[in-house]
Amino acid sequence: MTFDLTPEQDQLRDAVRALGRRYGHGYFVEKAKADEHTTELWAEAGRLGYLGVNIPTEYGGGGGGITELAIVCEELAAAGCPLLLLVVSPAIAATVINRHGTEDQRKRHLPGLADGSQKIVFAITEPEAGSNFHRLGTVARRDADGWLLSGRKCYISGVDEADHVLVVARTEEAGTGKLKPALFLVPTDAAGLTRSKLDMEILSPENQFLLYLDDVRLPADALVGESLDAGLPALFAGLNPERITVAAMGAGTGRYAIERASEYTAARKVWGGRSIGSHQGVSHPLAHAAVQVELARLMIQKAATLYDAGRDLEAGVAGNMAKYAAGEAAALAVDTAVQVLGGAGMTTEYGVATLLGAVRAGRIAPVSREMILNFVAQHVLGQEKSY
Ligand SMILES: Cc1cc2nc3c(=O)[nH]c(=O)nc-3n(C[C@H](O)[C@H](O)[C@H](O)COP(=O)(O)OP(=O)(O)OC[C@H]3O[C@@H](n4cnc5c(N)ncnc54)[C@H](O)[C@@H]3O)c2cc1C
């Protein structure tokens, strides 16, 4: 057992940290408030190869795994730039296309995902189905010319920045009427695809959208994979990378908040010569949050290691636990940071309250804490399925 990163991973961590710090939380907030995107940071991260660390070298990537991508997500977040689209585009979309796409789809999309010139977002959530993806209502119908997609999706991140949406639909099998999931690469400018931006209480340069698909016509090769049988495995292929990288983003955000808060409490003096951090009522909550973040980081490392070793089932358990732990730890860390900064905690300048919405959302999305507890109860504790 080793808890050390390889020298290459260490270098990656240092380099991404340096890039993130060059932009910093001020840049992230400024972009969010101006209703702009972190275009410059994304482009630079792409040029430096950080967005494609998990993509095979033959398609222009770094040839690493989810461990490397988790490092990128964590370090950018630890610098105050938690980029949700890292979870969607390189983690989910690139993994799904690499593992289950056709060779033509790999050639068409992976190089652009690797250098950041392409973004592919992911649409599974629907207003009616919610957490229960078995109730998906978006339907794909096959005809002589290809596919027709109809349905609605909600809370879809980054549609305004992406050139494609990876849409999860269900297909009606001729004859049996049986329904099974399938994934489609839908260009964001496809006729029949419209969107409306949701007003979210999250300070973020990345936006969420309602998507309407009204008989969106797609060519036959928009279906991910060689046949409809690729649908279910392709969908599951995206879940572990999603959970692990979103957990890494949470852990990074937690580290960022604790670092800001610790600097402040070590320097701030309101009772004579002693810092407020010398009072255990201030330092203990921070120390407690630091323990929770560090525990989450361990589980992230375990989940990523298992995933990269091809042990998908074990990675599923560890990835869900890591996502749960990091989601809770990030929310605790940011809330604690706000508290120990006092009034400064609520200002934009000190850059911690700016993350409250994002970490709160991290306990709901991309999978809620309750659905993870359902998973653990059923698959780890052997309890009867509760829903
Ligand atoms: C910021 C943000 C970004 C997002 N980005 C994307 C994206 O890019 N693509 C995408 O497809 N989706 C995205 N989502 C959607 C997200 O994945 C869903 O919000 C999430 O899966 C929960 O679904 P829901 O909102 O429909 O909640 P519901 O399913 O309606 O659940 C509501 C509440 O009930 C609980 N609950 C439901 N069922 C059970 C049960 N059986 N047992 C116990 N508790 C239960 C849930 O945990 C939750 O607390 C995003 C959401 C947010 C907030």
Tab-separated table of C-alpha atoms and ligand atoms in Angstrom:
chain	number	residue	atom	x	y	z
A	1	MET	CA	0.000	0.000	0.000
A	2	THR	CA	1.251	3.454	-0.827
A	3	PHE	CA	-0.207	6.881	-0.229
A	4	ASP	CA	2.328	8.631	-2.438
A	5	LEU	CA	1.666	10.013	-5.865
A	6	THR	CA	4.057	9.027	-8.638
A	7	PRO	CA	6.640	11.690	-9.568
A	8	GLU	CA	4.586	12.449	-12.722
A	9	GLN	CA	1.399	12.850	-10.692
A	10	ASP	CA	3.271	15.092	-8.252
A	11	GLN	CA	4.442	17.255	-11.138
A	12	LEU	CA	0.916	17.414	-12.524
A	13	ARG	CA	-0.426	18.468	-9.119
A	14	ASP	CA	2.167	21.239	-8.778
A	15	ALA	CA	1.653	22.472	-12.314
A	16	VAL	CA	-2.155	22.561	-12.066
A	17	ARG	CA	-1.919	24.239	-8.668
A	18	ALA	CA	0.302	26.939	-10.179
A	19	LEU	CA	-2.116	27.457	-13.075
A	20	GLY	CA	-5.123	27.630	-10.728
A	21	ARG	CA	-3.412	30.123	-8.450
A	22	ARG	CA	-2.521	32.327	-11.383
A	23	TYR	CA	-6.251	32.725	-12.079
A	24	GLY	CA	-7.581	32.329	-8.519
A	25	HIS	CA	-10.993	32.682	-6.918
A	26	GLY	CA	-11.217	36.393	-7.795
A	27	TYR	CA	-11.184	35.510	-11.492
A	28	PHE	CA	-13.828	32.789	-10.975
A	29	VAL	CA	-16.140	35.194	-9.101
A	30	GLU	CA	-15.583	38.030	-11.565
A	31	LYS	CA	-16.569	35.773	-14.469
A	32	ALA	CA	-19.634	34.473	-12.623
A	33	LYS	CA	-20.822	37.979	-11.743
A	34	ALA	CA	-20.303	39.193	-15.300
A	35	ASP	CA	-22.280	36.201	-16.591
A	36	GLU	CA	-19.205	35.080	-18.495
A	37	HIS	CA	-17.332	31.793	-18.702
A	38	THR	CA	-13.855	30.835	-17.565
A	39	THR	CA	-12.813	30.653	-21.212
A	40	GLU	CA	-9.192	31.697	-20.706
A	41	LEU	CA	-8.569	29.198	-17.902
A	42	TRP	CA	-10.249	26.378	-19.830
A	43	ALA	CA	-8.246	27.157	-22.983
A	44	GLU	CA	-4.945	27.323	-21.100
A	45	ALA	CA	-5.659	24.117	-19.195
A	46	GLY	CA	-6.454	22.487	-22.551
A	47	ARG	CA	-3.268	23.764	-24.192
A	48	LEU	CA	-1.203	22.470	-21.277
A	49	GLY	CA	-2.800	19.045	-21.601
A	50	TYR	CA	-4.649	19.049	-18.258
A	51	LEU	CA	-8.143	18.571	-19.708
A	52	GLY	CA	-7.082	15.450	-21.573
A	53	VAL	CA	-4.961	13.732	-18.930
A	54	ASN	CA	-7.316	10.731	-18.924
A	55	ILE	CA	-7.631	10.444	-22.710
A	56	PRO	CA	-5.407	7.931	-24.576
A	57	THR	CA	-2.326	9.421	-26.230
A	58	GLU	CA	-3.393	8.155	-29.680
A	59	TYR	CA	-6.297	10.643	-29.489
A	60	GLY	CA	-4.171	13.532	-28.244
A	61	GLY	CA	-4.546	12.948	-24.511
A	62	GLY	CA	-2.102	12.330	-21.712
A	63	GLY	CA	-2.719	8.593	-21.441
A	64	GLY	CA	-3.414	8.713	-17.703
A	65	GLY	CA	-6.506	7.775	-15.779
A	66	ILE	CA	-9.173	9.152	-13.504
A	67	THR	CA	-6.529	9.541	-10.793
A	68	GLU	CA	-4.872	12.214	-12.928
A	69	LEU	CA	-8.157	13.897	-13.832
A	70	ALA	CA	-9.149	13.948	-10.145
A	71	ILE	CA	-5.853	15.720	-9.407
A	72	VAL	CA	-6.725	18.385	-12.001
A	73	CYS	CA	-10.246	18.842	-10.571
A	74	GLU	CA	-9.021	19.010	-6.981
A	75	GLU	CA	-6.149	21.408	-7.581
A	76	LEU	CA	-8.171	23.887	-9.640
A	77	ALA	CA	-10.868	23.846	-6.942
A	78	ALA	CA	-8.232	24.216	-4.216
A	79	ALA	CA	-7.131	27.376	-6.034
A	80	GLY	CA	-10.707	28.673	-5.888
A	81	CYS	CA	-11.741	27.582	-9.395
A	82	PRO	CA	-14.113	24.610	-9.064
A	83	LEU	CA	-15.003	23.899	-12.698
A	84	LEU	CA	-18.071	21.694	-12.941
A	85	LEU	CA	-17.565	21.182	-16.662
A	86	LEU	CA	-14.436	19.138	-15.903
A	87	VAL	CA	-16.775	16.572	-14.422
A	88	VAL	CA	-19.074	16.641	-17.417
A	89	SER	CA	-16.817	16.931	-20.455
A	90	PRO	CA	-13.506	15.118	-19.785
A	91	ALA	CA	-14.799	12.838	-17.018
A	92	ILE	CA	-18.192	11.670	-18.279
A	93	ALA	CA	-18.243	12.375	-22.021
A	94	ALA	CA	-14.636	11.426	-22.805
A	95	THR	CA	-14.888	8.221	-20.768
A	96	VAL	CA	-18.150	7.159	-22.368
A	97	ILE	CA	-16.885	7.860	-25.897
A	98	ASN	CA	-13.506	6.250	-25.264
A	99	ARG	CA	-14.918	3.110	-23.674
A	100	HIS	CA	-18.102	2.612	-25.675
A	101	GLY	CA	-18.062	4.905	-28.714
A	102	THR	CA	-17.250	3.799	-32.235
A	103	GLU	CA	-13.746	4.348	-33.607
A	104	ASP	CA	-15.142	7.147	-35.749
A	105	GLN	CA	-16.667	8.827	-32.652
A	106	ARG	CA	-13.370	8.507	-30.792
A	107	LYS	CA	-11.504	10.134	-33.690
A	108	ARG	CA	-14.129	12.848	-34.079
A	109	HIS	CA	-14.437	13.903	-30.447
A	110	LEU	CA	-11.532	12.818	-28.229
A	111	PRO	CA	-8.809	15.103	-29.680
A	112	GLY	CA	-11.066	18.158	-29.217
A	113	LEU	CA	-12.029	17.103	-25.696
A	114	ALA	CA	-8.341	16.602	-24.912
A	115	ASP	CA	-7.218	20.072	-26.014
A	116	GLY	CA	-10.367	21.766	-24.718
A	117	SER	CA	-11.542	23.018	-28.117
A	118	GLN	CA	-14.630	20.788	-27.788
A	119	LYS	CA	-16.992	20.532	-24.832
A	120	ILE	CA	-19.599	17.834	-24.546
A	121	VAL	CA	-22.138	18.152	-21.739
A	122	PHE	CA	-24.332	15.445	-20.309
A	123	ALA	CA	-28.125	15.277	-20.071
A	124	ILE	CA	-29.861	12.595	-18.080
A	125	THR	CA	-32.017	14.422	-15.497
A	126	GLU	CA	-35.658	14.982	-16.401
A	127	PRO	CA	-38.367	16.970	-14.645
A	128	GLU	CA	-40.662	13.976	-14.131
A	129	ALA	CA	-38.122	11.194	-13.554
A	130	GLY	CA	-35.735	13.054	-11.171
A	131	SER	CA	-33.476	10.615	-9.332
A	132	ASN	CA	-35.322	7.660	-10.829
A	133	PHE	CA	-33.698	7.249	-14.214
A	134	HIS	CA	-35.792	4.147	-14.912
A	135	ARG	CA	-38.633	6.580	-15.586
A	136	LEU	CA	-36.800	8.464	-18.341
A	137	GLY	CA	-39.331	9.887	-20.778
A	138	THR	CA	-37.011	11.111	-23.541
A	139	VAL	CA	-37.639	8.741	-26.422
A	140	ALA	CA	-35.482	7.923	-29.452
A	141	ARG	CA	-37.327	6.560	-32.496
A	142	ARG	CA	-35.512	4.946	-35.385
A	143	ASP	CA	-36.542	5.558	-38.996
A	144	ALA	CA	-34.954	5.039	-42.390
A	145	ASP	CA	-32.840	8.224	-42.137
A	146	GLY	CA	-31.601	7.849	-38.563
A	147	TRP	CA	-33.078	8.879	-35.212
A	148	LEU	CA	-35.739	11.230	-33.895
A	149	LEU	CA	-35.414	12.375	-30.274
A	150	SER	CA	-38.196	13.911	-28.198
A	151	GLY	CA	-38.328	14.806	-24.529
A	152	ARG	CA	-37.289	17.274	-21.854
A	153	LYS	CA	-34.198	17.525	-19.650
A	154	CYS	CA	-33.505	19.808	-16.701
A	155	TYR	CA	-30.546	21.307	-14.797
A	156	ILE	CA	-28.211	20.505	-17.688
A	157	SER	CA	-24.894	22.269	-17.056
A	158	GLY	CA	-22.901	24.127	-19.676
A	159	VAL	CA	-25.161	23.718	-22.721
A	160	ASP	CA	-24.336	27.296	-23.782
A	161	GLU	CA	-20.616	26.464	-23.862
A	162	ALA	CA	-20.795	23.071	-25.526
A	163	ASP	CA	-20.937	21.925	-29.096
A	164	HIS	CA	-22.638	18.615	-28.244
A	165	VAL	CA	-24.908	17.238	-25.549
A	166	LEU	CA	-24.642	13.589	-24.658
A	167	VAL	CA	-28.342	12.815	-24.241
A	168	VAL	CA	-29.640	9.745	-22.437
A	169	ALA	CA	-32.845	8.536	-24.051
A	170	ARG	CA	-34.802	5.347	-24.179
A	171	THR	CA	-35.614	3.400	-27.290
A	172	GLU	CA	-38.707	1.461	-28.182
A	173	GLU	CA	-37.716	-1.868	-29.555
A	174	ALA	CA	-39.860	-2.741	-32.518
A	175	GLY	CA	-42.159	-5.640	-31.831
A	176	THR	CA	-41.685	-6.018	-28.082
A	177	GLY	CA	-42.248	-2.368	-27.157
A	178	LYS	CA	-39.538	-2.946	-24.529
A	179	LEU	CA	-37.634	0.165	-23.506
A	180	LYS	CA	-33.867	0.396	-23.091
A	181	PRO	CA	-31.492	3.335	-22.611
A	182	ALA	CA	-29.302	4.700	-25.374
A	183	LEU	CA	-26.884	7.622	-25.545
A	184	PHE	CA	-26.819	10.137	-28.392
A	185	LEU	CA	-24.359	12.830	-29.394
A	186	VAL	CA	-26.640	15.758	-30.169
A	187	PRO	CA	-25.127	18.942	-31.666
A	188	THR	CA	-26.234	21.948	-29.576
A	189	ASP	CA	-27.347	23.704	-32.781
A	190	ALA	CA	-29.523	20.793	-33.962
A	191	ALA	CA	-32.956	21.795	-35.293
A	192	GLY	CA	-35.619	21.058	-32.673
A	193	LEU	CA	-33.257	21.433	-29.695
A	194	THR	CA	-34.062	24.525	-27.639
A	195	ARG	CA	-32.951	25.609	-24.182
A	196	SER	CA	-33.842	28.056	-21.481
A	197	LYS	CA	-31.476	29.139	-18.745
A	198	LEU	CA	-32.476	28.341	-15.178
A	199	ASP	CA	-32.033	30.963	-12.464
A	200	MET	CA	-29.901	29.155	-9.894
A	201	GLU	CA	-28.726	30.478	-6.508
A	202	ILE	CA	-25.163	29.377	-7.211
A	203	LEU	CA	-22.399	31.869	-7.937
A	204	SER	CA	-20.799	30.137	-10.879
A	205	PRO	CA	-19.600	30.944	-14.383
A	206	GLU	CA	-21.291	27.704	-15.471
A	207	ASN	CA	-25.047	27.698	-16.075
A	208	GLN	CA	-27.860	25.163	-15.889
A	209	PHE	CA	-30.546	24.783	-18.536
A	210	LEU	CA	-33.887	23.244	-19.344
A	211	LEU	CA	-33.602	21.415	-22.663
A	212	TYR	CA	-36.482	20.719	-25.010
A	213	LEU	CA	-36.065	18.111	-27.713
A	214	ASP	CA	-38.837	18.278	-30.303
A	215	ASP	CA	-38.296	15.619	-32.930
A	216	VAL	CA	-34.586	16.361	-33.111
A	217	ARG	CA	-33.387	14.553	-36.229
A	218	LEU	CA	-30.030	12.837	-35.925
A	219	PRO	CA	-27.994	10.680	-38.300
A	220	ALA	CA	-27.663	6.982	-37.510
A	221	ASP	CA	-24.113	7.468	-36.224
A	222	ALA	CA	-25.235	9.877	-33.472
A	223	LEU	CA	-25.949	6.777	-31.389
A	224	VAL	CA	-22.983	6.137	-29.068
A	225	GLY	CA	-21.497	2.731	-29.863
A	226	GLU	CA	-22.023	0.201	-32.615
A	227	SER	CA	-25.484	-0.885	-31.510
A	228	LEU	CA	-28.224	-0.287	-28.969
A	229	ASP	CA	-26.584	-2.842	-26.688
A	230	ALA	CA	-23.867	-0.282	-25.913
A	231	GLY	CA	-26.423	1.958	-24.140
A	232	LEU	CA	-26.545	0.563	-20.637
A	233	PRO	CA	-22.798	-0.130	-20.240
A	234	ALA	CA	-22.045	3.298	-21.739
A	235	LEU	CA	-24.324	4.977	-19.230
A	236	PHE	CA	-22.714	3.134	-16.314
A	237	ALA	CA	-19.215	3.849	-17.659
A	238	GLY	CA	-19.742	7.544	-17.011
A	239	LEU	CA	-20.934	7.197	-13.429
A	240	ASN	CA	-17.727	6.272	-11.603
A	241	PRO	CA	-15.597	9.010	-13.222
A	242	GLU	CA	-18.393	11.479	-12.497
A	243	ARG	CA	-18.581	10.561	-8.807
A	244	ILE	CA	-14.800	10.525	-8.331
A	245	THR	CA	-14.107	13.839	-10.073
A	246	VAL	CA	-16.997	15.679	-8.450
A	247	ALA	CA	-15.719	14.394	-5.101
A	248	ALA	CA	-12.247	15.695	-5.964
A	249	MET	CA	-13.746	19.075	-6.778
A	250	GLY	CA	-15.495	19.069	-3.388
A	251	ALA	CA	-12.310	18.133	-1.551
A	252	GLY	CA	-10.411	20.891	-3.360
A	253	THR	CA	-13.094	23.416	-2.475
A	254	GLY	CA	-12.914	22.287	1.151
A	255	ARG	CA	-9.141	22.731	1.159
A	256	TYR	CA	-9.477	26.180	-0.360
A	257	ALA	CA	-11.986	27.301	2.298
A	258	ILE	CA	-9.944	25.910	5.192
A	259	GLU	CA	-6.778	27.563	3.899
A	260	ARG	CA	-8.514	30.961	3.549
A	261	ALA	CA	-10.012	30.601	7.022
A	262	SER	CA	-6.806	29.422	8.714
A	263	GLU	CA	-4.811	32.342	7.316
A	264	TYR	CA	-7.457	34.711	8.596
A	265	THR	CA	-7.888	33.253	12.096
A	266	ALA	CA	-4.113	33.021	12.644
A	267	ALA	CA	-3.738	36.733	11.880
A	268	ARG	CA	-6.922	38.266	13.278
A	269	LYS	CA	-6.650	39.690	16.817
A	270	VAL	CA	-9.596	41.111	18.701
A	271	TRP	CA	-8.691	40.069	22.293
A	272	GLY	CA	-5.385	41.781	22.931
A	273	GLY	CA	-2.332	40.022	21.558
A	274	ARG	CA	-3.865	36.626	20.836
A	275	SER	CA	-5.241	35.547	17.502
A	276	ILE	CA	-8.844	34.361	17.302
A	277	GLY	CA	-7.394	31.040	16.097
A	278	SER	CA	-5.883	30.535	19.561
A	279	HIS	CA	-9.437	30.038	20.846
A	280	GLN	CA	-10.507	26.462	20.486
A	281	GLY	CA	-14.049	27.553	19.726
A	282	VAL	CA	-12.571	28.863	16.477
A	283	SER	CA	-9.772	26.379	15.755
A	284	HIS	CA	-11.605	23.144	16.592
A	285	PRO	CA	-14.408	23.513	14.036
A	286	LEU	CA	-11.743	24.281	11.425
A	287	ALA	CA	-9.632	21.314	12.494
A	288	HIS	CA	-12.735	19.093	12.421
A	289	ALA	CA	-13.513	20.233	8.871
A	290	ALA	CA	-9.875	19.577	7.878
A	291	VAL	CA	-10.178	15.999	9.182
A	292	GLN	CA	-13.371	15.432	7.167
A	293	VAL	CA	-11.782	16.789	3.979
A	294	GLU	CA	-8.681	14.639	4.440
A	295	LEU	CA	-10.796	11.505	5.019
A	296	ALA	CA	-12.726	12.261	1.838
A	297	ARG	CA	-9.439	12.674	-0.068
A	298	LEU	CA	-8.327	9.223	1.044
A	299	MET	CA	-11.533	7.680	-0.261
A	300	ILE	CA	-11.198	9.591	-3.541
A	301	GLN	CA	-7.678	8.210	-3.952
A	302	LYS	CA	-8.919	4.693	-3.265
A	303	ALA	CA	-11.842	5.014	-5.688
A	304	ALA	CA	-9.638	6.443	-8.458
A	305	THR	CA	-7.003	3.736	-7.950
A	306	LEU	CA	-9.619	0.980	-8.134
A	307	TYR	CA	-11.204	2.537	-11.210
A	308	ASP	CA	-7.892	2.871	-13.025
A	309	ALA	CA	-7.136	-0.757	-12.189
A	310	GLY	CA	-10.321	-1.771	-14.012
A	311	ARG	CA	-12.082	-2.836	-10.801
A	312	ASP	CA	-15.345	-1.088	-11.702
A	313	LEU	CA	-17.633	-2.667	-9.107
A	314	GLU	CA	-15.360	-1.884	-6.157
A	315	ALA	CA	-14.719	1.565	-7.639
A	316	GLY	CA	-18.487	2.058	-7.681
A	317	VAL	CA	-18.749	1.535	-3.943
A	318	ALA	CA	-15.670	3.632	-3.153
A	319	GLY	CA	-16.672	6.332	-5.652
A	320	ASN	CA	-20.132	6.703	-4.122
A	321	MET	CA	-18.663	6.845	-0.625
A	322	ALA	CA	-16.056	9.377	-1.758
A	323	LYS	CA	-18.727	11.554	-3.350
A	324	TYR	CA	-20.827	11.435	-0.199
A	325	ALA	CA	-17.897	12.180	2.096
A	326	ALA	CA	-16.514	14.991	-0.063
A	327	GLY	CA	-19.934	16.588	-0.553
A	328	GLU	CA	-20.495	16.730	3.201
A	329	ALA	CA	-16.907	17.799	3.957
A	330	ALA	CA	-16.963	20.625	1.403
A	331	ALA	CA	-20.244	21.994	2.748
A	332	LEU	CA	-18.919	21.805	6.310
A	333	ALA	CA	-15.598	23.414	5.402
A	334	VAL	CA	-17.140	26.360	3.565
A	335	ASP	CA	-19.790	26.941	6.240
A	336	THR	CA	-17.132	26.793	8.970
A	337	ALA	CA	-14.869	29.149	7.039
A	338	VAL	CA	-17.692	31.677	6.739
A	339	GLN	CA	-18.356	31.426	10.492
A	340	VAL	CA	-14.775	31.886	11.657
A	341	LEU	CA	-14.286	34.863	9.366
A	342	GLY	CA	-17.194	36.632	11.064
A	343	GLY	CA	-18.573	39.522	9.025
A	344	ALA	CA	-15.681	39.189	6.582
A	345	GLY	CA	-16.985	35.709	5.847
A	346	MET	CA	-20.037	37.180	4.177
A	347	THR	CA	-18.131	39.612	1.961
A	348	THR	CA	-17.241	38.914	-1.630
A	349	GLU	CA	-13.683	40.071	-0.985
A	350	TYR	CA	-12.768	37.214	1.353
A	351	GLY	CA	-14.057	34.672	-1.140
A	352	VAL	CA	-15.675	31.988	0.982
A	353	ALA	CA	-19.412	32.813	1.087
A	354	THR	CA	-19.150	32.917	-2.708
A	355	LEU	CA	-18.952	29.101	-2.562
A	356	LEU	CA	-21.966	28.458	-0.310
A	357	GLY	CA	-24.374	27.780	-3.178
A	358	ALA	CA	-21.953	25.504	-5.012
A	359	VAL	CA	-21.163	23.298	-2.010
A	360	ARG	CA	-24.840	23.114	-1.065
A	361	ALA	CA	-25.606	21.905	-4.591
A	362	GLY	CA	-22.805	19.363	-4.211
A	363	ARG	CA	-24.941	17.494	-1.674
A	364	ILE	CA	-27.708	17.153	-4.293
A	365	ALA	CA	-25.910	16.775	-7.619
A	366	PRO	CA	-24.895	14.867	-9.625
A	367	VAL	CA	-26.282	12.235	-7.281
A	368	SER	CA	-27.925	13.163	-4.013
A	369	ARG	CA	-26.646	12.099	-0.620
A	370	GLU	CA	-29.865	10.134	-0.084
A	371	MET	CA	-29.440	8.122	-3.282
A	372	ILE	CA	-25.874	7.282	-2.221
A	373	LEU	CA	-27.121	6.136	1.173
A	374	ASN	CA	-29.708	3.993	-0.650
A	375	PHE	CA	-26.887	2.488	-2.734
A	376	VAL	CA	-24.683	1.768	0.297
A	377	ALA	CA	-27.591	0.336	2.307
A	378	GLN	CA	-28.500	-2.003	-0.540
A	379	HIS	CA	-25.126	-2.978	-2.020
A	380	VAL	CA	-22.833	-2.829	1.019
A	381	LEU	CA	-25.179	-3.590	3.886
A	382	GLY	CA	-27.359	-6.070	2.001
A	383	GLN	CA	-30.608	-4.287	2.785
A	384	GLU	CA	-33.741	-4.722	0.733
A	385	LYS	CA	-34.127	-2.100	-1.996
A	386	SER	CA	-36.114	0.746	-0.468
A	387	TYR	CA	-37.622	2.347	-3.556
B	1	LIG	C1	-25.896	22.642	-9.993
B	1	LIG	C2	-26.500	21.443	-10.631
B	1	LIG	C3	-25.960	20.962	-11.806
B	1	LIG	C4	-26.534	19.855	-12.442
B	1	LIG	N1	-26.023	19.441	-13.637
B	1	LIG	C5	-26.605	18.407	-14.292
B	1	LIG	C6	-26.141	17.992	-15.581
B	1	LIG	O1	-25.206	18.572	-16.131
B	1	LIG	N2	-26.780	16.969	-16.199
B	1	LIG	C7	-27.826	16.312	-15.642
B	1	LIG	O2	-28.346	15.381	-16.250
B	1	LIG	N3	-28.308	16.669	-14.412
B	1	LIG	C8	-27.725	17.698	-13.732
B	1	LIG	N4	-28.201	18.092	-12.495
B	1	LIG	C9	-29.352	17.401	-11.923
B	1	LIG	C10	-29.011	16.550	-10.699
B	1	LIG	O3	-28.283	15.415	-11.091
B	1	LIG	C11	-30.326	16.235	-9.986
B	1	LIG	O4	-30.806	17.456	-9.431
B	1	LIG	C12	-30.179	15.191	-8.934
B	1	LIG	O5	-29.865	13.956	-9.501
B	1	LIG	C13	-31.476	15.041	-8.093
B	1	LIG	O6	-32.583	14.905	-8.920
B	1	LIG	P1	-33.874	15.858	-8.677
B	1	LIG	O7	-33.380	17.264	-8.612
B	1	LIG	O8	-34.887	15.552	-9.709
B	1	LIG	O9	-34.403	15.470	-7.258
B	1	LIG	P2	-35.573	14.433	-6.884
B	1	LIG	O10	-35.316	13.111	-7.528
B	1	LIG	O11	-36.880	15.082	-7.128
B	1	LIG	O12	-35.334	14.281	-5.321
B	1	LIG	C14	-35.678	15.313	-4.397
B	1	LIG	C15	-35.142	14.914	-3.023
B	1	LIG	O13	-35.708	13.665	-2.632
B	1	LIG	C16	-34.679	12.730	-2.371
B	1	LIG	N5	-35.081	11.404	-2.837
B	1	LIG	C17	-35.606	11.074	-4.053
B	1	LIG	N6	-35.806	9.761	-4.126
B	1	LIG	C18	-35.413	9.226	-2.950
B	1	LIG	C19	-35.381	7.905	-2.404
B	1	LIG	N7	-35.766	6.840	-3.100
B	1	LIG	N8	-34.876	7.739	-1.164
B	1	LIG	C20	-34.442	8.804	-0.438
B	1	LIG	N9	-34.452	10.072	-0.896
B	1	LIG	C21	-34.937	10.281	-2.127
B	1	LIG	C22	-33.466	13.214	-3.138
B	1	LIG	O14	-32.264	12.759	-2.547
B	1	LIG	C23	-33.609	14.732	-3.006
B	1	LIG	O15	-33.091	15.167	-1.783
B	1	LIG	C24	-27.645	19.203	-11.859
B	1	LIG	C25	-28.191	19.696	-10.664
B	1	LIG	C26	-27.639	20.810	-10.048
B	1	LIG	C27	-28.240	21.314	-8.770
